[in-house]
């Protein structure tokens, strides 16, 4: 405890506090800007941290990482475009609340849940650095395959009225992932003989195309307006009683985020989608999810912020980055001469405790920046559709280009905008396709790796208890919605 | 006797167009599946260890997409418009969907594509105001003041944030 207090004193030193505040502000901005993300934000400040001492450098980076996860929800709620991929699940209910004129309520729930998830993730990091790191490292290809299939089983809950269309959407997403070089052999697949497609289609251009450009196409084609322009669009902040009622959802979301975040390679996007789906699965009113239910914002937002602390467990304990952002953070640590691993806790105890305390201070700063920023986010929502949608397209194209400095990515976003528009017009949900693109690499690569390690025997998936449980859960998750619908139908027929 | 001159109800018009769409989608999926199978003929089907190679996953997906396409086609042919006992198409009330403004959509696509083509030549900072102004006009903005000030302010913002503050080189 005394070490944590010493760490707290270190974290609130003017230089360190300044680094945390700068990181939080930049993180919220990076998260909110479509095309930027925590990874891009971290990469952009990496050169700046070279000039800092290890403690402020590390604190700046963790605050960017933490705040960007919250920042992603701002555009998700305001305009229905996830600022970064972990905020994808927040768009389902967050944007629905905005359309109903309750944007302020959605922002409040998102901020409170993000702060709670961030604190719980930090507590998890402090409590479980050792044991969870060992559990996470036990994941092999078979377990990752099981996790990927389990993640994809969520599609069953997102297919809407026509299961075939949902399945087709997921298959198209998986097919989009296969474009490019095969990860294991380097064989070009579906590249049409061009070198441009060798790097694949990319998740960010797809997200921007599907959610930003498709929305603009819908607006210009007369399909729908992005937001209601009449009445009080902002609404009021959520009452303390409502936030307290959301605690079970926040706790569940944080737990899911904590567990998935600690598994290297799984990431905040999967955690937030799993959290949203679990919340819907256990709800007594699952049909209200996706239509603006507060728990649909609280669970994924708590999950993606809890992931930040959890992702530090394998990073600090074993030197394994749990996400792309953690990989950039690892690069920053190594430049500073900090070697993550089992010896870190004994050799650089002060730095580790300053980091623990820094997490808590970063969360408080995120709360302050978030609360001060809500009026600004509301103004964004109130913009005329002609201005808002034009700026969304402009910032999306620039953001897509800025990601890798590759103009081809902006063309990819335009392509996905057209595909998304066509799919929506024909009643095909977009989210299963995004899930397919996210989970495709995890499923295919680990399936083939597991079979290579077991000399082609599928027993690899049944001999591992974790893999087996995940695959069985996936089966249940695939079948459960159909069974539930059938039971509801029968009940209605009887009554 | 069926009245051949009777106007076809709106609802059936809409349903028929959906069915026609399902047929197009079914054939489109079968075409995509065939294309993927054709392209994957050059990928190694399996590795030396006997485990699945790069062809396995695309072929599996092509197969599933092909099956989904066939299911959509079968559904299209098995579904018929609701009729009464005499065999006449039943009229039901339905709300008309707003007509799609295809011209505006086409212009928007051309505008974005034009921006992507032109910005490397003249620079993003100069191409961006034209893009934003054009998009605002297409979405319905007619205020000359806004059509000029918003795009210019946005371009300055983008330049300040990306080029100056973050050091991201823009085309």
XYZ file of C-alpha atoms in Angstrom:
666
model
C 0.000 0.000 0.000
C 2.835 2.381 0.860
C 4.364 1.649 -2.553
C 1.076 2.604 -4.221
C 0.956 5.884 -2.253
C 4.540 6.593 -3.335
C 3.477 5.850 -6.883
C 0.534 8.225 -6.520
C 2.811 10.993 -5.235
C 5.070 10.390 -8.217
C 2.119 10.458 -10.661
C 0.875 13.847 -9.442
C 4.240 15.572 -9.791
C 3.799 18.541 -12.185
C 5.731 16.951 -15.067
C 3.944 13.621 -14.727
C 0.541 15.224 -14.257
C 1.165 17.389 -17.332
C 2.086 14.273 -19.317
C -1.104 12.546 -18.140
C -3.297 15.535 -19.024
C -1.708 15.953 -22.461
C -2.040 12.220 -23.094
C -5.688 12.160 -21.979
C -6.653 15.081 -24.224
C -4.813 13.665 -27.200
C -6.217 10.198 -26.502
C -9.835 11.412 -26.458
C -9.199 13.250 -29.716
C -7.444 10.284 -31.378
C -10.199 7.932 -30.292
C -12.971 10.239 -31.493
C -11.486 10.841 -34.944
C -12.527 8.132 -37.421
C -9.355 6.726 -38.900
C -7.234 7.555 -35.880
C -7.161 5.213 -32.871
C -5.233 4.585 -29.691
C -2.571 2.848 -31.798
C -2.210 5.793 -34.177
C -2.267 8.253 -31.258
C 0.483 6.297 -29.488
C 2.548 6.003 -32.639
C 2.247 9.743 -33.254
C 3.551 10.712 -29.784
C 6.283 8.084 -29.699
C 8.919 10.550 -30.995
C 7.805 13.066 -28.331
C 8.331 10.548 -25.515
C 11.969 10.059 -26.516
C 12.685 13.472 -24.989
C 10.961 12.584 -21.688
C 12.087 10.569 -18.671
C 10.711 6.997 -18.468
C 7.944 7.807 -15.938
C 6.257 10.759 -17.736
C 6.791 9.019 -21.080
C 5.034 5.872 -19.863
C 2.273 7.858 -18.148
C 1.599 9.863 -21.307
C 1.327 6.673 -23.340
C -1.012 4.849 -20.934
C -3.278 7.912 -20.689
C -3.517 8.075 -24.495
C -4.343 4.372 -24.597
C -7.010 4.701 -21.897
C -8.626 7.926 -23.159
C -8.737 6.767 -26.796
C -10.929 3.810 -25.801
C -13.446 6.271 -24.356
C -12.971 8.753 -27.225
C -14.138 6.156 -29.754
C -17.599 6.255 -28.204
C -18.008 9.998 -28.853
C -18.417 9.716 -32.610
C -20.167 6.355 -32.178
C -22.872 8.104 -30.165
C -22.845 11.465 -31.952
C -22.927 10.376 -35.587
C -23.127 6.567 -35.523
C -19.544 6.136 -36.749
C -17.195 4.351 -34.331
C -14.171 6.601 -33.803
C -12.137 3.421 -33.379
C -13.063 -0.232 -33.804
C -13.554 -1.020 -30.036
C -16.465 1.466 -30.071
C -18.288 -0.529 -32.740
C -20.681 -2.139 -30.229
C -21.428 1.283 -28.703
C -22.945 2.489 -31.989
C -25.745 -0.101 -31.719
C -27.444 1.535 -28.740
C -25.549 4.814 -28.419
C -26.577 6.206 -31.785
C -30.123 4.956 -31.265
C -30.334 7.066 -28.104
C -29.012 10.071 -30.053
C -31.684 9.555 -32.715
C -34.252 9.610 -29.913
C -32.903 12.963 -28.715
C -31.043 11.549 -25.713
C -27.452 12.120 -26.765
C -26.447 13.710 -23.454
C -27.731 10.648 -21.599
C -25.764 8.348 -23.920
C -22.578 10.401 -23.469
C -23.028 10.343 -19.683
C -23.527 6.568 -19.582
C -20.557 6.037 -21.874
C -18.282 8.261 -19.767
C -19.355 6.752 -16.449
C -18.979 3.206 -17.791
C -15.599 3.966 -19.351
C -14.322 5.473 -16.106
C -15.657 2.528 -14.080
C -14.200 0.022 -16.547
C -10.878 1.860 -16.483
C -10.714 1.770 -12.673
C -11.697 -1.902 -12.553
C -9.120 -2.723 -15.240
C -6.443 -0.944 -13.213
C -7.448 -2.845 -10.065
C -7.307 -6.076 -12.053
C -3.840 -5.151 -13.288
C -2.638 -4.610 -9.719
C -4.228 -7.790 -8.385
C -3.612 -10.245 -11.186
C -0.376 -9.310 -12.908
C 1.250 -12.611 -11.996
C -1.484 -15.281 -12.143
C -3.369 -13.977 -15.179
C -0.220 -13.563 -17.198
C 0.482 -17.252 -16.687
C -3.086 -18.184 -17.690
C -2.983 -16.006 -20.786
C 0.259 -17.511 -22.005
C -1.415 -20.941 -21.904
C -3.466 -19.959 -24.965
C -2.268 -21.799 -28.043
C -3.633 -21.986 -31.619
C -6.496 -24.349 -30.669
C -7.661 -22.009 -27.895
C -7.414 -18.942 -30.155
C -9.412 -20.785 -32.817
C -12.069 -21.557 -30.186
C -12.097 -17.903 -29.116
C -12.474 -16.765 -32.742
C -15.352 -19.153 -33.431
C -17.014 -18.095 -30.187
C -16.671 -14.468 -31.244
C -18.174 -15.238 -34.646
C -21.101 -17.043 -33.032
C -22.270 -13.594 -31.958
C -23.449 -13.214 -35.556
C -26.410 -15.400 -34.623
C -27.646 -12.576 -32.394
C -27.131 -9.903 -35.039
C -28.785 -11.437 -38.085
C -32.118 -9.677 -37.671
C -35.276 -11.030 -39.291
C -33.600 -12.941 -42.109
C -30.866 -15.360 -40.916
C -29.654 -16.046 -44.483
C -28.818 -12.367 -44.999
C -26.898 -12.200 -41.710
C -24.927 -15.323 -42.599
C -24.166 -13.989 -46.105
C -22.930 -10.756 -44.528
C -20.588 -12.655 -42.167
C -19.322 -14.831 -45.045
C -18.582 -11.726 -47.115
C -16.640 -10.267 -44.183
C -14.598 -13.462 -43.905
C -14.041 -13.380 -47.673
C -12.828 -9.753 -47.521
C -10.229 -10.843 -44.955
C -8.798 -13.482 -47.317
C -7.814 -10.789 -49.858
C -4.049 -10.301 -49.696
C -1.062 -12.451 -48.831
C -1.730 -15.623 -46.875
C -0.187 -15.061 -43.429
C 1.331 -18.544 -43.167
C 2.660 -19.139 -46.686
C 2.734 -15.723 -48.368
C 0.536 -16.957 -51.227
C -1.372 -14.072 -52.881
C -5.126 -14.671 -52.611
C -7.869 -12.854 -54.522
C -5.440 -10.044 -55.418
C -6.460 -10.106 -59.106
C -2.803 -10.036 -60.041
C -2.156 -6.585 -58.568
C 0.373 -5.648 -55.903
C -2.036 -3.037 -54.469
C -4.176 -5.723 -52.844
C -1.225 -7.664 -51.373
C -1.620 -5.902 -47.974
C -5.303 -6.830 -47.812
C -8.355 -4.599 -47.594
C -7.832 -3.430 -44.016
C -10.209 -3.100 -41.092
C -10.154 0.686 -40.711
C -11.079 1.493 -44.337
C -13.868 -1.071 -44.022
C -15.189 0.447 -40.796
C -15.043 3.962 -42.229
C -16.608 2.861 -45.501
C -19.402 0.884 -43.852
C -20.307 3.354 -41.135
C -19.309 6.827 -42.343
C -19.528 6.799 -46.124
C -22.539 4.489 -46.256
C -24.376 6.877 -43.915
C -23.509 9.801 -46.185
C -24.743 7.853 -49.247
C -27.963 7.071 -47.411
C -28.439 10.735 -46.569
C -27.821 11.997 -50.091
C -29.976 9.249 -51.593
C -32.861 10.332 -49.375
C -32.832 7.166 -47.271
C -32.682 8.830 -43.888
C -31.441 11.807 -41.951
C -28.475 11.239 -39.669
C -30.145 12.788 -36.642
C -33.441 14.341 -35.659
C -33.240 18.080 -36.041
C -36.283 19.059 -34.019
C -36.714 19.227 -30.294
C -34.130 18.896 -27.562
C -31.539 16.713 -29.173
C -29.207 16.643 -26.196
C -31.623 15.566 -23.483
C -30.274 15.387 -19.943
C -27.362 13.629 -18.303
C -28.246 10.276 -16.703
C -29.359 10.450 -13.095
C -27.135 8.879 -10.399
C -29.879 6.313 -9.776
C -29.729 5.174 -13.402
C -25.933 4.901 -13.279
C -26.116 2.841 -10.091
C -28.677 0.545 -11.750
C -26.175 0.013 -14.561
C -23.503 -1.291 -12.207
C -24.224 -4.995 -12.851
C -23.802 -4.370 -16.612
C -20.611 -2.403 -15.988
C -19.230 -5.143 -13.738
C -20.027 -7.851 -16.302
C -18.537 -5.753 -19.101
C -15.417 -5.017 -17.057
C -14.983 -8.695 -16.195
C -15.271 -9.701 -19.859
C -12.899 -6.884 -20.849
C -10.474 -7.881 -18.099
C -10.357 -11.529 -19.160
C -10.259 -10.967 -22.940
C -7.902 -7.992 -22.644
C -5.375 -10.144 -20.801
C -5.289 -12.644 -23.668
C -2.709 -11.436 -26.181
C -4.203 -10.867 -29.606
C -7.852 -10.850 -28.563
C -8.249 -7.100 -28.067
C -10.797 -4.504 -27.031
C -12.961 -4.817 -30.162
C -13.764 -8.459 -29.470
C -14.183 -7.744 -25.745
C -16.714 -4.971 -26.312
C -18.730 -6.993 -28.838
C -18.739 -10.050 -26.543
C -19.788 -7.828 -23.608
C -22.676 -6.322 -25.619
C -23.783 -9.763 -26.746
C -23.615 -11.267 -23.250
C -25.627 -8.338 -21.904
C -28.247 -8.955 -24.563
C -28.189 -12.715 -24.007
C -28.921 -12.501 -20.285
C -31.391 -9.623 -20.623
C -35.105 -10.188 -20.059
C -35.751 -7.834 -22.977
C -33.154 -8.762 -25.627
C -35.343 -7.280 -28.354
C -34.647 -3.785 -26.951
C -30.918 -4.110 -27.642
C -29.778 -2.100 -30.636
C -32.689 0.295 -30.121
C -31.129 2.505 -27.440
C -30.935 0.521 -24.206
C -28.464 1.986 -21.637
C -26.965 -1.421 -20.769
C -26.016 -1.755 -24.455
C -23.686 1.224 -24.003
C -22.498 0.511 -20.456
C -21.262 -3.058 -20.993
C -19.120 -2.535 -24.136
C -17.703 0.776 -22.897
C -16.729 -0.765 -19.541
C -15.244 -3.735 -21.419
C -13.031 -1.766 -23.787
C -11.646 0.429 -21.006
C -11.091 -2.550 -18.693
C -9.106 -4.070 -21.574
C -6.475 -1.342 -21.262
C -5.394 -2.328 -17.759
C -5.748 -6.006 -18.599
C -3.620 -5.670 -21.763
C -0.799 -4.404 -19.551
C -0.712 -7.723 -17.664
C 0.981 -9.824 -20.371
C 2.883 -6.729 -21.550
C 4.500 -5.945 -18.212
C 4.612 -9.480 -16.822
C 5.877 -11.295 -19.900
C 6.750 -8.648 -22.469
C 3.934 -9.865 -24.728
C 1.801 -7.050 -26.162
C -1.887 -7.886 -25.884
C -2.933 -5.518 -28.660
C -1.539 -3.300 -31.413
C -1.589 -0.333 -29.025
C 0.264 -2.367 -26.406
C 2.843 -3.238 -29.077
C 3.499 0.471 -29.709
C 3.652 0.990 -25.948
C 6.189 -1.826 -25.711
C 8.300 -0.036 -28.326
C 8.138 3.132 -26.211
C 9.206 1.200 -23.082
C 12.156 -0.380 -24.858
C 13.321 2.991 -26.193
C 13.281 4.210 -22.581
C 15.461 1.261 -21.550
C 12.643 -0.445 -19.626
C 12.635 -4.214 -20.177
C 9.198 -5.720 -19.441
C 9.158 -9.224 -17.974
C 9.077 -11.079 -14.665
C 12.002 -9.033 -13.311
C 10.279 -5.683 -13.901
C 8.361 -5.846 -10.631
C 11.566 -6.267 -8.615
C 14.027 -4.198 -10.631
C 11.831 -1.166 -11.434
C 9.283 -1.291 -8.677
C 8.888 2.533 -8.486
C 8.063 2.775 -12.169
C 5.489 -0.025 -11.952
C 3.735 1.577 -8.962
C 3.809 4.995 -10.635
C 2.123 3.287 -13.591
C -0.539 1.731 -11.348
C -1.263 5.129 -9.793
C -1.009 6.784 -13.208
C -3.836 4.585 -14.448
C -6.102 5.851 -11.671
C -5.139 9.488 -12.250
C -5.601 9.055 -16.022
C -9.121 7.743 -15.409
C -9.965 10.780 -13.246
C -8.586 13.131 -15.905
C -10.618 11.259 -18.524
C -13.716 11.915 -16.395
C -12.895 15.636 -16.232
C -12.117 15.960 -19.955
C -15.197 13.892 -20.796
C -17.561 15.974 -18.641
C -16.177 19.245 -19.972
C -16.416 17.898 -23.500
C -20.068 16.745 -23.473
C -21.423 20.197 -24.505
C -18.998 20.126 -27.436
C -20.107 16.629 -28.513
C -23.756 17.816 -28.277
C -22.957 20.706 -30.621
C -21.557 18.197 -33.093
C -24.844 16.295 -32.989
C -26.799 19.509 -33.549
C -24.980 20.385 -36.771
C -27.073 20.523 -39.948
C -27.015 17.182 -41.844
C -25.527 18.934 -44.878
C -22.555 20.116 -42.816
C -22.233 17.104 -40.531
C -22.310 14.432 -43.240
C -19.964 16.375 -45.522
C -17.445 16.815 -42.722
C -17.825 13.127 -41.775
C -16.925 12.114 -45.343
C -14.045 14.612 -45.434
C -12.525 13.595 -42.098
C -13.071 9.903 -42.891
C -11.172 10.129 -46.174
C -8.349 12.130 -44.591
C -8.254 9.841 -41.540
C -8.155 6.727 -43.719
C -5.258 8.171 -45.657
C -3.427 9.275 -42.478
C -3.527 5.744 -41.069
C -0.797 4.390 -43.361
C -0.136 7.307 -45.691
C -1.598 5.199 -48.476
C -4.178 6.803 -50.850
C -5.348 3.294 -51.782
C -6.954 2.983 -48.302
C -9.267 5.916 -49.121
C -10.357 4.114 -52.316
C -10.987 1.002 -50.210
C -13.187 3.070 -47.879
C -15.163 4.330 -50.898
C -15.549 0.741 -52.139
C -16.858 -0.393 -48.757
C -19.142 2.627 -48.642
C -20.768 1.430 -51.867
C -20.898 -2.192 -50.698
C -22.393 -1.089 -47.354
C -25.000 1.084 -49.077
C -26.033 -1.787 -51.376
C -26.168 -4.223 -48.453
C -28.273 -1.919 -46.286
C -30.665 -1.214 -49.157
C -31.196 -4.953 -49.628
C -31.608 -5.593 -45.889
C -28.205 -7.148 -45.178
C -26.819 -6.196 -41.721
C -23.306 -4.727 -41.789
C -22.008 -5.773 -38.372
C -21.650 -9.517 -39.188
C -19.392 -8.547 -42.115
C -17.208 -6.445 -39.819
C -17.043 -9.326 -37.318
C -16.012 -11.637 -40.148
C -13.155 -9.337 -41.139
C -11.992 -8.949 -37.521
C -12.203 -12.607 -36.568
C -11.233 -14.157 -39.908
C -7.469 -13.982 -39.293
C -7.811 -15.444 -35.799
C -9.988 -18.322 -36.993
C -8.147 -19.340 -40.154
C -4.570 -18.851 -38.992
C -5.039 -20.652 -35.690
C -7.068 -23.466 -37.244
C -4.246 -24.190 -39.650
C -1.548 -23.703 -37.008
C -3.322 -26.077 -34.600
C -3.597 -28.730 -37.324
C 0.056 -28.265 -38.258
C 1.111 -28.782 -34.616
C -1.100 -31.884 -34.288
C 0.012 -33.326 -37.662
C -3.415 -32.813 -39.167
C -5.423 -34.309 -36.275
C -8.591 -32.499 -35.212
C -8.118 -33.956 -31.729
C -6.175 -30.732 -31.006
C -9.509 -28.976 -30.554
C -11.014 -31.576 -28.225
C -7.938 -32.323 -26.124
C -7.661 -28.723 -24.935
C -10.375 -28.094 -22.302
C -10.343 -24.333 -22.988
C -10.721 -24.803 -26.752
C -13.428 -27.417 -26.278
C -15.434 -25.219 -23.890
C -15.149 -22.237 -26.237
C -16.274 -24.281 -29.254
C -19.196 -25.744 -27.305
C -20.166 -22.251 -26.106
C -20.013 -21.100 -29.721
C -22.385 -23.918 -30.697
C -24.811 -22.921 -27.949
C -24.532 -19.262 -28.934
C -25.254 -20.121 -32.603
C -28.344 -22.172 -31.768
C -29.706 -20.229 -28.770
C -31.356 -17.312 -30.652
C -33.190 -19.683 -33.009
C -34.396 -21.835 -30.104
C -35.413 -18.730 -28.151
C -37.352 -17.329 -31.128
C -39.069 -20.684 -31.612
C -40.106 -20.828 -27.957
C -41.428 -17.250 -28.068
C -43.334 -18.080 -31.272
C -44.942 -21.145 -29.693
C -45.851 -19.175 -26.591
C -47.504 -16.506 -28.746
C -49.398 -19.165 -30.743
C -50.730 -20.733 -27.543
C -51.830 -17.421 -26.076
C -62.324 -13.937 -64.761
C -59.203 -12.073 -63.859
C -59.224 -8.391 -64.608
C -56.003 -7.920 -66.559
C -56.343 -4.150 -66.512
C -56.518 -4.013 -62.749
C -53.750 -1.948 -61.210
C -51.212 -4.021 -59.342
C -51.250 -3.015 -55.648
C -48.298 -1.042 -54.276
C -47.532 -3.760 -51.812
C -47.146 -6.377 -54.503
C -45.018 -4.011 -56.585
C -42.714 -3.639 -53.635
C -42.649 -7.358 -52.869
C -42.026 -8.210 -56.493
C -39.067 -5.839 -56.598
C -37.680 -7.459 -53.450
C -38.044 -10.887 -55.077
C -36.285 -9.614 -58.186
C -33.560 -8.316 -55.903
C -33.251 -11.712 -54.204
C -32.753 -13.291 -57.619
C -30.022 -10.823 -58.493
C -28.394 -11.371 -55.097
C -28.599 -15.138 -55.490
C -26.901 -15.045 -58.883
C -24.371 -12.483 -57.622
C -23.368 -14.759 -54.733
C -23.044 -17.729 -57.098
C -20.883 -15.598 -59.417
C -18.655 -14.476 -56.517
C -18.344 -18.083 -55.330
C -17.402 -19.229 -58.845
C -14.851 -16.419 -59.135
C -13.245 -17.333 -55.803
C -13.109 -21.019 -56.741
C -11.575 -20.101 -60.115
C -8.937 -17.855 -58.497
C -8.128 -20.411 -55.793
C -7.229 -23.116 -58.339
C -3.639 -21.805 -58.251
C -3.289 -21.790 -54.445
C -1.620 -24.802 -52.778
C -4.553 -26.887 -51.496
C -2.546 -28.374 -48.636
C 0.873 -28.073 -47.071
C 3.496 -30.805 -47.028
C 2.412 -31.874 -43.542
C -1.062 -32.674 -44.891
C -2.660 -29.724 -43.139
C -4.954 -27.278 -44.964
C -3.178 -24.820 -47.246
C -4.065 -21.286 -48.409
C -6.831 -22.645 -50.670
C -8.824 -24.251 -47.859
C -10.499 -21.201 -46.343
C -11.424 -19.321 -49.578
C -12.838 -22.536 -51.077
C -14.878 -23.247 -47.949
C -16.243 -19.696 -48.005
C -16.982 -19.935 -51.740
C -18.897 -23.144 -51.155
C -20.956 -21.597 -48.364
C -21.628 -18.426 -50.387
C -22.693 -20.560 -53.346
C -25.093 -22.525 -51.133
C -26.477 -19.255 -49.715
C -26.987 -17.992 -53.288
C -28.902 -21.144 -54.225
C -31.036 -20.829 -51.070
C -31.903 -17.233 -52.042
C -32.874 -18.371 -55.557
C -35.043 -21.205 -54.214
C -36.721 -18.800 -51.783
C -37.367 -16.421 -54.688
C -39.140 -19.077 -56.758
C -41.088 -20.602 -53.873
C -42.531 -17.312 -52.631
C -45.603 -15.934 -54.330
C -47.629 -12.809 -53.792
C -50.636 -13.187 -51.455
C -53.861 -13.984 -53.363
C -57.533 -14.356 -52.523
C -59.657 -17.502 -53.073
C -60.293 -16.529 -56.689
C -56.589 -16.218 -57.375
C -56.455 -12.461 -57.582
C -53.554 -10.636 -56.013
C -54.562 -9.270 -52.617
C -54.240 -5.558 -52.041
C -52.896 -4.474 -48.676
C -52.116 -1.030 -47.415
C -48.487 -0.138 -47.225
C -46.480 2.989 -46.823
C -44.518 4.011 -49.867
C -40.753 4.144 -49.422
C -39.213 7.473 -50.419
C -37.742 7.314 -53.903
C -33.974 6.892 -54.044
C -32.247 9.944 -55.459
C -29.947 8.001 -57.761
C -28.719 11.144 -59.520
C -27.558 12.694 -56.242
C -25.954 9.423 -55.181
C -24.111 9.121 -58.498
C -22.908 12.714 -58.238
C -21.654 12.096 -54.712
C -19.681 9.014 -55.785
C -18.195 10.944 -58.720
C -17.323 13.857 -56.383
C -15.515 11.608 -53.887
C -13.721 9.695 -56.655
C -12.752 13.023 -58.248
C -11.343 14.225 -54.918
C -9.273 11.055 -54.526
C -7.918 11.456 -58.073
C -7.263 15.189 -57.914
C -5.928 15.656 -54.350
C -2.475 14.090 -55.059
C -2.146 16.497 -58.025
C -3.265 19.802 -56.475
C -2.882 18.959 -52.776
C -5.457 17.934 -50.186
C -5.667 21.393 -48.625
C -6.869 22.834 -51.946
C -9.020 19.864 -53.019
C -10.779 19.467 -49.652
C -12.826 22.727 -49.762
C -14.148 21.767 -53.216
C -15.137 18.308 -51.940
C -16.860 19.606 -48.798
C -18.656 22.399 -50.644
C -19.890 19.982 -53.337
C -21.083 17.431 -50.778
C -22.889 20.102 -48.748
C -24.676 21.298 -51.880
C -25.624 17.723 -52.834
C -27.080 17.066 -49.368
C -29.214 20.182 -49.706
C -27.282 23.137 -48.331
C -28.077 26.316 -50.261
C -26.595 29.026 -48.008
C -23.748 30.610 -49.981
C -22.081 31.778 -46.769
C -21.974 28.259 -45.305
C -20.939 26.724 -48.626
C -17.840 28.915 -48.555
C -16.915 29.332 -44.879
C -17.414 25.779 -43.591
C -15.191 24.097 -46.236
C -12.456 26.711 -45.803
C -12.514 26.471 -42.006
C -12.494 22.683 -42.201
C -9.488 22.660 -44.529
C -7.562 24.940 -42.176
C -8.519 22.629 -39.277
C -7.384 19.507 -41.149
C -4.122 21.157 -42.171
C -3.492 22.384 -38.620
C -4.250 19.057 -36.958
C -2.768 16.572 -39.401
C 0.113 18.434 -41.032
C 1.206 20.864 -38.312
C 0.275 19.261 -34.966
C 0.542 15.555 -35.761
C 3.086 15.749 -38.568
C 1.098 13.446 -40.853
C 1.994 14.241 -44.478
C -1.140 14.809 -46.565
C -1.134 14.305 -50.334
